[in-house]
Structures are given as C-alpha cells and as structure tokens.
C-alpha cells in the first residue's frame, strides 16, 4: 500500500488511531478527519482535519476536498466515525434513535458521497465502512445502535452496486472491540474473546488494498473467538 492516500474518519478514536498508525507504518499517506479538534500540523505524510461534523453534508465535502487538495488524490475512505448508545425501546427516547442515525449512517453517507468522485478518479478507489455484528440480531438495549448499523450495512450494499467497476465498497462487522472504554463498561467480560483494534485494522487495510480489488458489497464479521 506504499504511497496510497487513505481518508480515516474518527481518526482520534481508539480504532481510528490504530488503523492510521498501522497504515502509516506501511507507507500509506493519511488524511484524518474527526469531530474533535486536532493540533497536529500538516505534513507530506499526514493531515488531520478537526472540528468536523461529518453528518453535515457540507462539512463532510469541505473536509474531503481539503484532504484531496493536500495530497492531490484520494485512493480510499475508511468510515470509522460513529457512536454507541445502550437504551431499551420502551424506556428510551426517540432522540437517541435520531442521534444514532446521524452518528453512524449520515456520517458514512455524507463522507462517501463527497469522496466518491475522487475515489473513482483513482482507478482503484476503496470504501470500507464499520458495521456491527450486533446489528445482525439486536439484543436487549441494542435497538437504536443496531438499527443504525443495519443502515450502514444496507448503505454499503447499495453503494457497492451503484459504483461497481469504479469503486469497491465493503464493511467489516466487529464483535466487541477490545478498548479501554469497553473494558471499563464491561469489567466482568472475557476480554480474550473480543477483537483487538490491531486485528480489525488488518482486515480493514486488506479491503483497502489492491489485493481486494475483486471484493465489493461484502459484509465481513470480525471477532467472536471460540
């Protein structure tokens, strides 16, 4: 992947940081976008664009265009930005559903729409979305999150068909990711059965590589050791 240009959204989060670090170690040029502010100066190898609400189409386009201008092209988009909420349907609030839709579906939609012309021009454009195994069958308290991630799955399939032959679009579906936040929220869980950010990064970067040119529209579960 030496010399490829990848956009990583949610780059300042637990998974985004690891994906960007692994990619850079392989010679990938990184354009990181995040809702949080960034204080890192731009370099020929990396640019970070902070304070961006990617659920807003105009802000997403401005950030994507800035990344493309900095590097001269874009080869891949890794849509990691998103959010989680645990709330039952009966006791919850409709605003949680709206927030999950905005954080998970609209961020991926707006960023993908902005990036697609650049990715098509690359000749080997890639989009990798982050779905969820938990969206395949929603459990107690998972309704708002699972519904939004199911929307990411359908978005992935629709874009893959619409842009077939121009840009590949796939999604990884993690089980629980082994992060400090998840360990704090579930201290009695068996962490050894969770997928690590490093393991997930390997699958994501494979799907963003030239080796995955024949894969599009795939929803790939990652994790759930036995």
XYZ file of N, CA and C in Angstrom:
678
model
N 0.819 -1.217 0.000
C 0.000 0.000 0.000
C 0.853 1.268 0.000
N 2.127 1.097 -0.226
C 3.053 2.224 -0.247
C 2.552 3.340 -1.165
N 2.431 4.560 -0.612
C 2.042 5.708 -1.417
C 0.560 5.906 -1.609
N -0.263 4.978 -1.131
C -1.713 5.154 -1.226
C -2.149 6.295 -0.309
N -3.240 6.960 -0.660
C -3.802 8.027 0.168
C -5.136 7.554 0.730
N -5.209 7.434 2.053
C -6.436 6.989 2.707
C -6.989 8.085 3.607
N -8.295 8.280 3.534
C -9.000 9.116 4.500
C -9.492 8.206 5.615
N -9.207 8.564 6.847
C -9.693 7.808 8.007
C -10.532 8.759 8.849
N -11.833 8.502 8.930
C -12.682 9.323 9.788
C -12.661 8.738 11.198
N -12.936 9.589 12.182
C -12.825 9.134 13.564
C -11.393 8.785 13.913
N -10.440 9.492 13.309
C -9.023 9.135 13.417
C -8.472 9.330 14.827
N -9.137 10.114 15.657
C -8.645 10.340 17.012
C -9.256 9.378 18.025
N -10.126 8.479 17.560
C -10.716 7.480 18.435
C -9.842 6.248 18.570
N -10.276 5.302 19.403
C -9.476 4.110 19.718
C -9.147 3.291 18.479
N -10.136 3.037 17.631
C -9.889 2.255 16.420
C -9.222 3.094 15.342
N -9.672 4.318 15.161
C -9.109 5.180 14.123
C -7.621 5.405 14.286
N -7.176 5.598 15.530
C -5.749 5.807 15.788
C -4.930 4.607 15.336
N -5.413 3.406 15.657
C -4.665 2.192 15.322
C -4.635 1.973 13.816
N -5.769 2.152 13.155
C -5.815 1.977 11.702
C -4.839 2.928 11.029
N -4.839 4.182 11.457
C -3.933 5.176 10.861
C -2.476 4.822 11.128
N -2.168 4.376 12.353
C -0.782 4.033 12.695
C -0.278 2.844 11.883
N -1.114 1.798 11.777
C -0.711 0.616 11.009
C -0.536 0.985 9.536
N -1.467 1.774 9.023
C -1.378 2.178 7.618
C -0.115 2.990 7.356
N 0.178 3.944 8.223
C 1.373 4.767 8.039
C 2.652 3.939 8.112
N 2.647 2.891 8.933
C 3.827 2.041 9.032
C 4.096 1.303 7.731
N 3.100 1.263 6.843
C 3.238 0.596 5.551
C 3.351 1.586 4.407
N 3.634 2.840 4.742
C 3.875 3.833 3.712
C 2.636 4.502 3.168
N 1.505 4.350 3.862
C 0.258 4.982 3.425
C 0.243 6.440 3.891
N -0.276 7.331 3.052
C -0.460 8.733 3.405
C -1.856 8.894 3.992
N -1.954 9.553 5.133
C -3.206 9.586 5.896
C -3.805 10.986 5.950
N -5.097 11.055 5.614
C -5.910 12.248 5.868
C -6.910 11.875 6.947
N -6.663 12.349 8.159
C -7.548 12.029 9.269
C -8.585 13.117 9.472
N -9.831 12.700 9.695
C -10.921 13.650 9.934
C -11.610 13.249 11.230
N -11.923 14.231 12.070
C -12.550 13.913 13.351
C -13.411 15.072 13.826
N -14.369 14.744 14.687
C -15.195 15.774 15.304
C -14.405 16.555 16.346
N -13.437 15.889 16.966
C -12.588 16.557 17.960
C -11.577 17.458 17.263
N -11.090 18.456 17.971
C -10.075 19.340 17.367
C -8.731 18.637 17.239
N -7.982 18.985 16.212
C -6.638 18.450 16.024
C -5.638 19.586 16.136
N -4.499 19.287 16.768
C -3.466 20.300 16.928
C -2.179 19.911 16.202
N -2.242 18.862 15.380
C -1.063 18.427 14.658
C -0.913 19.213 13.361
N 0.279 19.689 13.070
C 0.493 20.399 11.807
C 0.489 19.428 10.633
N 0.090 19.909 9.483
C 0.076 19.072 8.282
C 1.502 18.778 7.839
N 1.706 17.544 7.351
C 2.995 17.130 6.797
C 2.732 16.475 5.446
N 3.777 16.198 4.667
C 3.565 15.499 3.392
C 2.982 14.101 3.570
N 3.112 13.528 4.780
C 2.625 12.171 5.023
C 1.258 12.126 5.700
N 0.875 13.214 6.380
C -0.366 13.168 7.156
C -0.953 14.559 7.333
N -2.272 14.597 7.241
C -3.008 15.812 7.571
C -4.178 15.404 8.454
N -4.451 16.201 9.484
C -5.612 15.969 10.339
C -6.532 17.171 10.252
N -7.791 16.895 10.025
C -8.807 17.949 9.909
C -9.802 17.742 11.034
N -9.800 18.648 12.004
C -10.653 18.506 13.174
C -11.851 19.425 13.161
N -12.670 19.285 14.203
C -13.877 20.109 14.377
C -14.845 19.949 13.213
N -14.997 18.716 12.710
C -15.873 18.454 11.563
C -17.059 17.602 11.993
N -18.259 18.061 11.689
C -19.472 17.265 11.886
C -19.758 16.542 10.568
N -19.351 15.283 10.490
C -19.473 14.552 9.230
C -20.905 14.163 8.888
N -21.830 14.330 9.821
C -23.230 14.092 9.475
C -23.798 15.236 8.650
N -23.077 16.347 8.598
C -23.454 17.509 7.796
C -22.779 17.397 6.429
N -23.568 17.309 5.377
C -23.024 17.065 4.037
C -22.033 18.137 3.602
N -22.319 19.390 3.919
C -21.436 20.477 3.502
C -20.088 20.392 4.211
N -20.100 20.115 5.517
C -18.850 19.998 6.264
C -18.049 18.786 5.793
N -18.746 17.685 5.502
C -18.060 16.486 5.008
C -17.365 16.777 3.683
N -18.048 17.466 2.783
C -17.460 17.774 1.474
C -16.255 18.700 1.616
N -16.358 19.688 2.479
C -15.247 20.609 2.684
C -14.011 19.870 3.190
N -14.218 18.949 4.142
C -13.095 18.195 4.702
C -12.487 17.251 3.669
N -13.325 16.542 2.933
C -12.833 15.609 1.915
C -12.079 16.359 0.822
N -12.624 17.464 0.373
C -11.960 18.238 -0.677
C -10.617 18.787 -0.195
N -10.546 19.149 1.085
C -9.281 19.636 1.642
C -8.242 18.516 1.662
N -8.672 17.312 2.008
C -7.760 16.167 2.008
C -7.262 15.876 0.598
N -8.174 15.896 -0.370
C -7.787 15.625 -1.762
C -6.839 16.702 -2.288
N -7.071 17.936 -1.896
C -6.197 19.029 -2.339
C -4.800 18.878 -1.750
N -4.730 18.469 -0.489
C -3.430 18.337 0.177
C -2.558 17.281 -0.491
N -3.162 16.139 -0.847
C -2.385 15.028 -1.403
C -2.451 14.929 -2.926
N -3.420 15.639 -3.518
C -3.556 15.576 -4.966
C -4.465 14.472 -5.461
N -4.896 13.589 -4.571
C -5.806 12.499 -4.936
C -6.246 11.785 -3.663
N -7.244 10.904 -3.794
C -7.669 10.020 -2.716
C -7.819 8.616 -3.292
N -7.331 7.626 -2.565
C -7.440 6.232 -3.007
C -8.407 5.408 -2.163
N -8.658 5.839 -0.932
C -9.534 5.054 -0.082
C -10.154 5.882 1.019
N -11.304 5.419 1.493
C -12.020 6.064 2.591
C -12.379 4.999 3.617
N -11.939 5.187 4.854
C -12.271 4.290 5.952
C -13.231 5.032 6.874
N -14.486 4.656 6.860
C -15.516 5.343 7.649
C -15.611 4.733 9.043
N -14.827 5.276 9.974
C -14.823 4.773 11.347
C -15.665 5.647 12.277
N -15.820 6.914 11.974
C -16.576 7.827 12.838
C -17.960 7.254 13.127
N -18.381 7.325 14.382
C -19.687 6.798 14.761
C -19.906 6.940 16.246
N -20.950 6.281 16.730
C -21.269 6.373 18.149
C -22.063 5.174 18.615
N -22.228 5.073 19.937
C -22.936 3.947 20.540
C -23.847 4.453 21.639
N -25.005 3.817 21.769
C -25.916 4.092 22.882
C -26.601 2.798 23.274
N -26.724 2.560 24.562
C -27.435 1.396 25.094
C -28.721 1.910 25.716
N -29.836 1.538 25.104
C -31.118 2.064 25.568
C -32.243 1.161 25.079
N -33.139 0.750 25.991
C -34.254 -0.093 25.569
C -35.267 0.727 24.778
N -36.021 0.025 23.954
C -37.015 0.703 23.116
C -38.117 1.325 23.969
N -38.613 0.562 24.935
C -39.737 1.040 25.730
C -39.400 2.178 26.660
N -38.198 2.156 27.213
C -37.813 3.175 28.191
C -36.968 4.292 27.608
N -36.653 4.185 26.322
C -35.761 5.151 25.699
C -36.478 6.356 25.125
N -35.732 7.103 24.316
C -36.238 8.337 23.740
C -35.950 8.341 22.249
N -36.852 8.907 21.476
C -36.676 8.929 20.026
C -35.430 9.715 19.623
N -35.004 10.657 20.464
C -33.811 11.431 20.118
C -32.557 10.548 20.072
N -32.556 9.471 20.847
C -31.422 8.547 20.788
C -31.349 7.877 19.422
N -32.499 7.491 18.881
C -32.538 6.889 17.550
C -32.057 7.889 16.505
N -32.482 9.136 16.651
C -32.054 10.162 15.707
C -30.546 10.403 15.805
N -30.021 10.399 17.036
C -28.591 10.619 17.233
C -27.777 9.470 16.662
N -28.227 8.224 16.876
C -27.512 7.072 16.328
C -27.538 7.084 14.798
N -28.653 7.467 14.230
C -28.742 7.536 12.767
C -27.765 8.583 12.228
N -27.710 9.735 12.901
C -26.810 10.798 12.448
C -25.350 10.375 12.592
N -24.992 9.799 13.742
C -23.596 9.462 14.009
C -23.093 8.304 13.165
N -23.952 7.335 12.884
C -23.492 6.127 12.196
C -23.843 6.090 10.712
N -25.058 6.453 10.352
C -25.462 6.386 8.945
C -25.091 7.660 8.191
N -25.483 8.819 8.722
C -25.266 10.057 7.979
C -23.785 10.395 7.839
N -22.962 10.065 8.836
C -21.531 10.323 8.696
C -20.952 9.518 7.535
N -21.307 8.228 7.466
C -20.804 7.383 6.375
C -21.373 7.819 5.032
N -22.641 8.187 5.013
C -23.286 8.619 3.772
C -22.665 9.915 3.247
N -22.587 10.919 4.095
C -22.104 12.230 3.655
C -20.648 12.167 3.214
N -19.825 11.430 3.969
C -18.416 11.344 3.627
C -18.207 10.540 2.351
N -18.964 9.458 2.199
C -18.847 8.639 0.988
C -19.264 9.427 -0.251
N -20.370 10.123 -0.162
C -20.846 10.910 -1.305
C -19.808 11.956 -1.714
N -19.167 12.588 -0.715
C -18.150 13.595 -1.018
C -16.902 12.972 -1.625
N -16.573 11.756 -1.186
C -15.320 11.130 -1.623
C -15.433 10.376 -2.935
N -16.613 9.925 -3.306
C -16.758 9.043 -4.469
C -16.154 9.581 -5.765
N -16.353 10.835 -6.135
C -15.711 11.327 -7.374
C -14.192 11.228 -7.332
N -13.606 11.532 -6.162
C -12.158 11.425 -6.019
C -11.712 9.969 -6.104
N -12.456 9.067 -5.465
C -12.086 7.658 -5.448
C -12.220 7.035 -6.830
N -13.251 7.427 -7.568
C -13.422 6.910 -8.922
C -12.268 7.347 -9.820
N -11.780 8.556 -9.611
C -10.661 9.063 -10.410
C -9.367 8.332 -10.098
N -9.283 7.726 -8.924
C -8.088 6.986 -8.522
C -7.846 5.767 -9.396
N -8.932 5.143 -9.869
C -8.803 3.917 -10.641
C -8.749 2.682 -9.769
N -8.588 2.863 -8.481
C -8.568 1.738 -7.535
C -9.179 2.189 -6.217
N -10.303 2.924 -6.316
C -10.933 3.505 -5.136
C -11.543 2.459 -4.221
N -11.434 2.700 -2.922
C -11.940 1.777 -1.915
C -12.711 2.547 -0.840
N -13.842 1.990 -0.427
C -14.533 2.458 0.772
C -14.684 1.263 1.702
N -14.325 1.456 2.967
C -14.552 0.433 3.984
C -15.351 1.064 5.122
N -16.538 0.528 5.354
C -17.401 1.015 6.423
C -17.294 0.114 7.648
N -17.704 0.649 8.791
C -17.729 -0.125 10.026
C -19.172 -0.405 10.405
N -19.585 -1.656 10.206
C -20.902 -2.080 10.650
C -20.810 -2.663 12.043
N -21.607 -3.698 12.319
C -21.559 -4.324 13.647
C -22.211 -5.696 13.592
N -21.563 -6.670 14.233
C -22.189 -7.974 14.358
C -23.489 -7.875 15.149
N -23.506 -6.924 16.097
C -24.700 -6.731 16.915
C -25.897 -6.222 16.145
N -25.683 -5.787 14.907
C -26.800 -5.312 14.078
C -27.452 -6.452 13.304
N -26.840 -7.638 13.331
C -27.432 -8.774 12.633
C -28.645 -9.315 13.382
N -28.594 -9.200 14.697
C -29.732 -9.560 15.542
C -29.645 -8.726 16.804
N -30.550 -7.775 16.948
C -30.458 -6.815 18.047
C -30.882 -7.448 19.364
N -30.050 -7.260 20.376
C -30.379 -7.738 21.706
C -31.025 -6.662 22.551
N -31.272 -6.983 23.815
C -31.878 -6.056 24.751
C -31.021 -4.792 24.875
N -31.640 -3.636 24.687
C -30.950 -2.363 24.810
C -30.144 -1.948 23.596
N -30.177 -2.770 22.551
C -29.352 -2.508 21.372
C -30.135 -1.932 20.197
N -31.411 -1.667 20.399
C -32.273 -1.231 19.296
C -31.761 -0.038 18.509
N -31.519 1.124 19.140
C -31.096 2.299 18.375
C -29.764 2.092 17.655
N -28.807 1.492 18.353
C -27.486 1.267 17.757
C -27.567 0.249 16.628
N -28.233 -0.863 16.886
C -28.321 -1.924 15.883
C -29.057 -1.446 14.638
N -30.105 -0.680 14.816
C -30.851 -0.177 13.663
C -29.977 0.735 12.807
N -29.183 1.573 13.457
C -28.317 2.491 12.693
C -27.209 1.728 11.977
N -26.626 0.730 12.628
C -25.574 -0.048 11.974
C -26.146 -0.934 10.858
N -27.380 -1.387 11.021
C -28.027 -2.100 9.916
C -28.173 -1.176 8.719
N -28.405 0.111 8.990
C -28.445 1.099 7.915
C -27.106 1.226 7.219
N -26.011 1.122 7.968
C -24.671 1.142 7.370
C -24.485 -0.070 6.461
N -25.007 -1.217 6.881
C -24.903 -2.430 6.053
C -25.624 -2.232 4.718
N -26.829 -1.708 4.772
C -27.598 -1.504 3.534
C -26.972 -0.416 2.675
N -26.427 0.627 3.299
C -25.719 1.668 2.549
C -24.533 1.061 1.810
N -23.802 0.196 2.478
C -22.651 -0.472 1.866
C -23.067 -1.242 0.625
N -24.133 -2.019 0.746
C -24.594 -2.832 -0.382
C -25.080 -1.974 -1.537
N -25.816 -0.913 -1.214
C -26.337 -0.040 -2.267
C -25.200 0.646 -3.027
N -24.237 1.207 -2.291
C -23.117 1.883 -2.942
C -22.279 0.907 -3.759
N -22.098 -0.305 -3.251
C -21.308 -1.297 -3.979
C -21.926 -1.599 -5.329
N -23.244 -1.701 -5.371
C -23.920 -1.966 -6.642
C -23.906 -0.752 -7.555
N -24.124 0.416 -6.995
C -24.185 1.623 -7.808
C -22.834 1.995 -8.416
N -21.742 1.666 -7.718
C -20.405 2.066 -8.172
C -19.546 0.874 -8.598
N -20.196 -0.234 -8.886
C -19.463 -1.440 -9.286
C -18.626 -1.143 -10.527
N -17.385 -1.593 -10.494
C -16.466 -1.343 -11.595
C -15.719 -0.036 -11.482
N -16.103 0.792 -10.501
C -15.440 2.092 -10.302
C -14.803 2.197 -8.921
N -15.574 1.806 -7.896
C -15.104 1.877 -6.510
C -15.633 0.648 -5.777
N -14.782 -0.037 -5.017
C -15.288 -1.136 -4.195
C -15.773 -0.575 -2.863
N -16.847 -1.163 -2.351
C -17.433 -0.717 -1.081
C -17.743 -1.952 -0.242
N -17.103 -2.053 0.898
C -17.295 -3.190 1.790
C -17.438 -2.706 3.222
N -17.850 -3.603 4.100
C -17.959 -3.264 5.522
C -17.425 -4.402 6.370
N -16.764 -4.047 7.458
C -16.395 -5.021 8.472
C -17.416 -4.922 9.597
N -17.752 -6.065 10.189
C -18.748 -6.129 11.242
C -18.073 -6.657 12.505
N -17.533 -5.776 13.333
C -16.816 -6.242 14.527
C -17.761 -6.811 15.573
N -17.236 -7.744 16.363
C -17.883 -8.082 17.616
C -17.514 -6.960 18.585
N -17.409 -7.215 19.854
C -16.982 -6.169 20.786
C -15.496 -5.900 20.578
N -15.135 -4.625 20.444
C -13.741 -4.246 20.232
C -13.064 -4.060 21.586
N -11.870 -4.592 21.720
C -11.137 -4.535 22.982
C -10.500 -3.152 23.145
N -11.242 -2.248 23.778
C -10.761 -0.899 24.052
C -10.851 -0.627 25.556
N -10.151 0.399 26.021
C -10.212 0.767 27.431
C -11.638 1.092 27.859
N -12.368 1.781 26.988
C -13.734 2.169 27.334
C -14.636 0.945 27.488
N -14.511 -0.012 26.569
C -15.343 -1.210 26.664
C -14.978 -2.067 27.870
N -13.688 -2.126 28.208
C -13.282 -2.870 29.407
C -13.859 -2.227 30.665
N -13.889 -0.890 30.684
C -14.439 -0.185 31.846
C -15.943 -0.402 31.958
N -16.629 -0.457 30.817
C -18.078 -0.645 30.824
C -18.482 -2.083 31.132
N -17.610 -3.052 30.800
C -17.932 -4.472 30.984
C -16.778 -5.187 31.692
N -16.505 -4.820 32.949
C -15.308 -5.320 33.639
C -15.305 -6.830 33.885
N -16.466 -7.470 33.848
C -16.530 -8.908 34.125
C -16.506 -9.748 32.853
N -16.386 -9.126 31.703
C -16.397 -9.853 30.427
C -15.071 -10.584 30.212
N -15.095 -11.553 29.311
C -13.888 -12.275 28.914
C -13.251 -11.512 27.763
N -12.274 -10.651 28.085
C -11.671 -9.783 27.081
C -10.953 -10.574 25.985
N -10.537 -11.795 26.291
C -9.800 -12.593 25.310
C -10.659 -12.971 24.113
N -11.967 -12.844 24.227
C -12.858 -13.203 23.124
C -13.196 -12.002 22.244
N -12.727 -10.832 22.641
C -13.011 -9.627 21.873
C -11.987 -9.459 20.754
N -12.372 -8.738 19.733
C -11.444 -8.445 18.640
C -10.621 -7.211 19.008
N -9.330 -7.254 18.746
C -8.475 -6.114 19.068
C -8.502 -5.105 17.920
N -8.218 -3.845 18.219
C -8.136 -2.854 17.146
C -7.103 -3.235 16.090
N -5.999 -3.869 16.515
C -4.959 -4.271 15.563
C -5.475 -5.331 14.594
N -6.218 -6.306 15.116
C -6.782 -7.355 14.260
C -7.776 -6.754 13.271
N -8.583 -5.845 13.764
C -9.575 -5.204 12.902
C -8.893 -4.343 11.846
N -7.817 -3.668 12.227
C -7.079 -2.838 11.277
C -6.545 -3.674 10.121
N -6.096 -4.885 10.393
C -5.569 -5.746 9.337
C -6.628 -6.050 8.287
N -7.847 -6.337 8.731
C -8.932 -6.645 7.789
C -9.321 -5.394 7.007
N -9.431 -4.275 7.710
C -9.795 -3.016 7.066
C -8.788 -2.654 5.980
N -7.511 -2.749 6.311
C -6.481 -2.343 5.355
C -6.363 -3.335 4.203
N -6.665 -4.598 4.446
C -6.720 -5.531 3.321
C -7.809 -5.112 2.337
N -8.989 -4.775 2.851
C -10.093 -4.375 1.981
C -9.790 -3.064 1.244
N -8.885 -2.264 1.803
C -8.495 -1.001 1.159
C -7.345 -1.178 0.183
N -6.816 -2.383 0.082
C -5.631 -2.630 -0.734
C -5.983 -3.082 -2.150
N -4.972 -3.109 -3.007
C -5.162 -3.603 -4.371
C -5.529 -5.087 -4.385
N -5.080 -5.828 -3.367
C -5.353 -7.268 -3.315
C -6.840 -7.573 -3.191
N -7.642 -6.586 -2.720
C -9.078 -6.798 -2.530
C -9.902 -6.243 -3.691
N -9.290 -6.094 -4.851
C -9.990 -5.479 -5.986
C -11.227 -6.263 -6.430
N -11.263 -7.557 -6.160
C -12.402 -8.369 -6.588
C -13.506 -8.486 -5.560
N -13.394 -7.769 -4.437
C -14.389 -7.866 -3.363
C -15.168 -6.568 -3.278
N -16.473 -6.638 -3.405
C -17.312 -5.452 -3.196
C -18.700 -5.897 -2.747
N -19.294 -5.089 -1.874
C -20.607 -5.421 -1.334
C -20.562 -6.453 -0.225
N -19.373 -6.754 0.298
C -19.236 -7.777 1.330
C -19.425 -7.182 2.721
N -20.098 -7.944 3.578
C -20.245 -7.608 4.994
C -19.492 -8.690 5.758
N -18.350 -8.333 6.342
C -17.422 -9.333 6.854
C -17.374 -9.287 8.391
N -17.937 -10.306 9.068
C -17.841 -10.358 10.535
C -16.387 -10.553 10.955
N -15.997 -9.841 12.022
C -14.631 -9.949 12.538
C -14.718 -10.063 14.061
N -14.206 -11.170 14.609
C -14.194 -11.352 16.057
C -15.076 -12.509 16.487
N -15.278 -12.622 17.779
C -16.097 -13.688 18.317
C -15.331 -14.996 18.407
N -14.193 -14.978 19.119
C -13.382 -16.188 19.247
C -14.132 -17.264 20.025
N -13.778 -18.515 19.724
C -14.371 -19.628 20.470
C -13.290 -20.290 21.306
